[in-house]
Short mmCIF file of C-alpha atoms in Angstrom, two decimals:
data_model
loop_
_atom_site.label_atom_id
_atom_site.label_comp_id
_atom_site.label_asym_id
_atom_site.label_seq_id
_atom_site.Cartn_x
_atom_site.Cartn_y
_atom_site.Cartn_z
CA UNK A 10 -79.63 -21.38 -13.55
CA UNK A 11 -80.40 -18.19 -15.46
CA UNK A 12 -80.27 -16.14 -12.24
CA UNK A 13 -76.93 -17.70 -11.34
CA UNK A 14 -75.47 -16.69 -14.72
CA UNK A 15 -76.47 -13.08 -14.04
CA UNK A 16 -74.89 -12.93 -10.59
CA UNK A 17 -71.50 -11.37 -10.17
CA UNK A 18 -68.82 -13.95 -9.36
CA UNK A 19 -67.08 -13.89 -5.98
CA UNK A 20 -64.80 -10.88 -6.06
CA UNK A 21 -62.14 -9.09 -4.09
CA UNK A 22 -60.83 -5.55 -3.96
CA UNK A 23 -57.53 -5.28 -5.83
CA UNK A 24 -55.02 -2.45 -5.50
CA UNK A 25 -53.95 -0.83 -8.77
CA UNK A 26 -50.87 1.29 -9.41
CA UNK A 27 -49.34 0.36 -6.05
CA UNK A 28 -52.58 1.16 -4.22
CA UNK A 29 -53.28 4.60 -5.75
CA UNK A 30 -56.44 3.18 -7.35
CA UNK A 31 -58.58 0.15 -6.56
CA UNK A 32 -61.48 -1.83 -7.94
CA UNK A 33 -63.21 -5.16 -7.40
CA UNK A 34 -62.38 -8.04 -9.71
CA UNK A 35 -63.53 -11.66 -9.66
CA UNK A 36 -61.23 -13.94 -7.67
CA UNK A 37 -60.38 -15.80 -10.89
CA UNK A 38 -58.49 -12.75 -12.22
CA UNK A 39 -54.74 -12.54 -11.71
CA UNK A 40 -52.22 -9.75 -12.23
CA UNK A 41 -50.57 -10.31 -15.63
CA UNK A 42 -47.41 -8.49 -14.49
CA UNK A 43 -46.54 -11.58 -12.43
CA UNK A 44 -45.85 -13.52 -15.66
CA UNK A 45 -45.34 -10.98 -18.46
CA UNK A 46 -44.10 -7.44 -18.93
CA UNK A 47 -46.80 -4.76 -18.63
CA UNK A 48 -46.16 -1.08 -19.47
CA UNK A 49 -46.04 1.28 -16.46
CA UNK A 50 -49.19 3.15 -17.56
CA UNK A 51 -51.24 -0.08 -17.60
CA UNK A 52 -52.66 -2.61 -15.19
CA UNK A 53 -53.56 -5.89 -16.90
CA UNK A 54 -55.58 -8.61 -15.18
CA UNK A 55 -56.44 -11.91 -16.85
CA UNK A 56 -59.12 -14.44 -16.01
CA UNK A 57 -57.65 -17.86 -15.23
CA UNK A 58 -60.97 -19.54 -16.18
CA UNK A 59 -61.52 -17.88 -19.58
CA UNK A 60 -59.73 -15.67 -22.10
CA UNK A 61 -61.22 -12.49 -20.62
CA UNK A 62 -58.91 -9.68 -19.58
CA UNK A 63 -59.22 -6.27 -17.98
CA UNK A 64 -56.85 -3.45 -18.91
CA UNK A 65 -56.73 -0.16 -17.04
CA UNK A 66 -54.66 2.58 -18.67
CA UNK A 67 -53.73 6.01 -17.40
CA UNK A 68 -53.35 8.29 -20.40
CA UNK A 69 -52.67 11.95 -21.04
CA UNK A 70 -56.06 13.49 -21.75
CA UNK A 71 -56.85 13.32 -25.45
CA UNK A 72 -58.15 16.35 -27.33
CA UNK A 73 -61.39 14.61 -28.24
CA UNK A 74 -64.93 15.76 -27.61
CA UNK A 75 -66.65 13.77 -24.83
CA UNK A 76 -69.30 12.51 -27.25
CA UNK A 77 -66.55 11.00 -29.43
CA UNK A 78 -64.33 9.58 -26.66
CA UNK A 79 -65.54 5.95 -26.83
CA UNK A 80 -65.32 5.87 -30.62
CA UNK A 81 -61.84 7.43 -30.50
CA UNK A 82 -60.45 4.94 -27.97
CA UNK A 83 -62.08 1.87 -29.55
CA UNK A 84 -60.72 2.94 -32.95
CA UNK A 85 -57.27 3.40 -31.42
CA UNK A 86 -57.47 -0.07 -29.83
CA UNK A 87 -58.54 -1.62 -33.14
CA UNK A 88 -55.50 -0.11 -34.86
CA UNK A 89 -53.18 -1.27 -32.06
CA UNK A 90 -54.71 -4.78 -32.14
CA UNK A 91 -54.40 -4.87 -35.94
CA UNK A 92 -58.08 -5.78 -36.07
CA UNK A 93 -59.34 -7.25 -39.32
CA UNK A 94 -62.75 -5.75 -38.62
CA UNK A 95 -63.99 -3.37 -35.94
CA UNK A 96 -67.08 -1.38 -35.10
CA UNK A 97 -68.56 0.58 -32.23
CA UNK A 98 -71.89 -1.00 -31.30
CA UNK A 99 -72.98 1.73 -28.89
CA UNK A 100 -71.76 4.38 -26.48
CA UNK A 101 -73.36 6.53 -23.80
CA UNK A 102 -72.61 8.79 -20.84
CA UNK A 103 -72.24 7.00 -17.50
CA UNK A 104 -74.68 8.10 -14.80
CA UNK A 105 -73.14 9.26 -11.48
CA UNK A 106 -74.69 6.32 -9.60
CA UNK A 107 -72.80 3.93 -11.90
CA UNK A 108 -69.47 5.36 -10.66
CA UNK A 109 -70.42 6.40 -7.09
CA UNK A 110 -66.83 6.84 -5.87
CA UNK A 111 -65.76 9.14 -8.70
CA UNK A 112 -66.35 12.78 -9.54
CA UNK A 113 -65.66 12.89 -13.25
CA UNK A 114 -67.20 12.79 -16.68
CA UNK A 115 -67.49 9.14 -17.66
CA UNK A 116 -68.58 7.36 -20.82
CA UNK A 117 -68.97 3.71 -21.72
CA UNK A 118 -69.50 1.71 -24.83
CA UNK A 119 -69.28 -1.62 -26.54
CA UNK A 120 -67.12 -2.46 -29.51
CA UNK A 121 -66.63 -5.53 -31.64
CA UNK A 122 -63.31 -6.51 -33.21
CA UNK A 123 -62.03 -9.48 -35.14
CA UNK A 124 -58.44 -10.00 -34.00
CA UNK A 125 -55.80 -12.69 -33.73
CA UNK A 126 -54.87 -13.40 -30.12
CA UNK A 127 -51.17 -12.76 -29.55
CA UNK A 128 -50.74 -12.52 -33.34
CA UNK A 129 -51.93 -16.09 -33.98
CA UNK A 130 -52.89 -17.04 -37.52
CA UNK A 131 -56.53 -17.70 -36.60
CA UNK A 132 -58.73 -14.66 -35.91
CA UNK A 133 -61.69 -14.50 -33.57
CA UNK A 134 -64.41 -12.09 -32.55
CA UNK A 135 -63.86 -10.08 -29.37
CA UNK A 136 -66.36 -7.85 -27.65
CA UNK A 137 -64.70 -4.90 -25.94
CA UNK A 138 -66.52 -3.24 -23.08
CA UNK A 139 -64.96 0.18 -22.66
CA UNK A 140 -65.18 3.05 -20.19
CA UNK A 141 -63.41 6.39 -20.32
CA UNK A 142 -63.06 8.36 -17.09
CA UNK A 143 -62.19 11.96 -17.96
CA UNK A 144 -60.25 13.85 -15.29
CA UNK A 145 -59.64 17.33 -16.74
CA UNK A 146 -58.27 18.74 -13.46
CA UNK A 147 -55.26 16.43 -13.85
CA UNK A 148 -55.39 16.32 -17.70
CA UNK A 149 -55.88 12.56 -17.61
CA UNK A 150 -58.12 9.97 -19.22
CA UNK A 151 -58.44 6.58 -17.55
CA UNK A 152 -59.37 3.91 -20.07
CA UNK A 153 -60.88 0.69 -18.72
CA UNK A 154 -61.48 -2.20 -21.10
CA UNK A 155 -62.86 -5.69 -20.68
CA UNK A 156 -61.80 -7.90 -23.57
CA UNK A 157 -64.31 -10.71 -23.99
CA UNK A 158 -63.43 -13.25 -26.72
CA UNK A 159 -66.74 -14.61 -27.97
CA UNK A 160 -65.88 -18.21 -28.70
CA UNK A 161 -64.76 -19.12 -25.18
CA UNK A 162 -67.32 -17.58 -22.86
CA UNK A 163 -70.03 -20.16 -22.53
CA UNK A 164 -70.42 -21.14 -18.92
CA UNK A 165 -68.86 -17.96 -17.58
CA UNK A 166 -70.29 -17.17 -14.13
CA UNK A 167 -71.46 -13.65 -15.01
CA UNK A 168 -72.45 -11.77 -18.09
CA UNK A 169 -69.75 -9.32 -19.16
CA UNK A 170 -72.22 -6.46 -18.63
CA UNK A 171 -72.80 -7.41 -14.97
CA UNK A 172 -69.07 -7.86 -14.38
CA UNK A 173 -68.13 -4.56 -16.08
CA UNK A 174 -70.81 -2.64 -14.18
CA UNK A 175 -69.44 -3.99 -10.87
CA UNK A 176 -65.90 -3.03 -11.88
CA UNK A 177 -67.00 0.57 -12.55
CA UNK A 178 -69.20 0.76 -9.43
CA UNK A 179 -66.26 -0.24 -7.22
CA UNK A 180 -63.55 1.83 -8.98
CA UNK A 181 -61.84 4.32 -6.64
CA UNK A 182 -59.07 6.89 -6.81
CA UNK A 183 -57.30 6.70 -3.46
CA UNK A 184 -54.17 8.76 -4.06
CA UNK A 185 -54.48 11.70 -6.48
CA UNK A 186 -50.71 12.25 -6.37
CA UNK A 187 -50.52 9.41 -8.91
CA UNK A 188 -51.44 12.04 -11.51
CA UNK A 189 -48.86 14.64 -10.43
#
């Protein structure tokens, strides 16, 4: 059973931003824009079998040193989420073989926040797996986050690390005019 828990769940390629980008997500993930409003610069996908969610954001490139990018974005997310507590557990550059379809500087990290889901009274711990894809030629940062609430994930078919690695490995930019 340990090997099964490490395996990536059955997935499918999903178009993002009307097909300009794509990635693979588990079949249990659904497009949140079908049931709630999502800002134009974001793609939000939620897992129908857990409280996990994936958010992909296209942002104007931030004037932040590469070495500080993960800390900057996780800090920004903590402020936006009104986190009671937050910390960056680690960050590192992403090796080219981890993002084989991209030619960019990429960084990933792991953060921990204590937040209330949808502003509920009760707070809970959330691990945030984060990647920043830096595209200086189009002055853009792509922020990819996997929000993994800790209390609800027992029995999930894949570790968040395996799932997030597959998401990055399959991420593609199909139409660069998206950034024009």
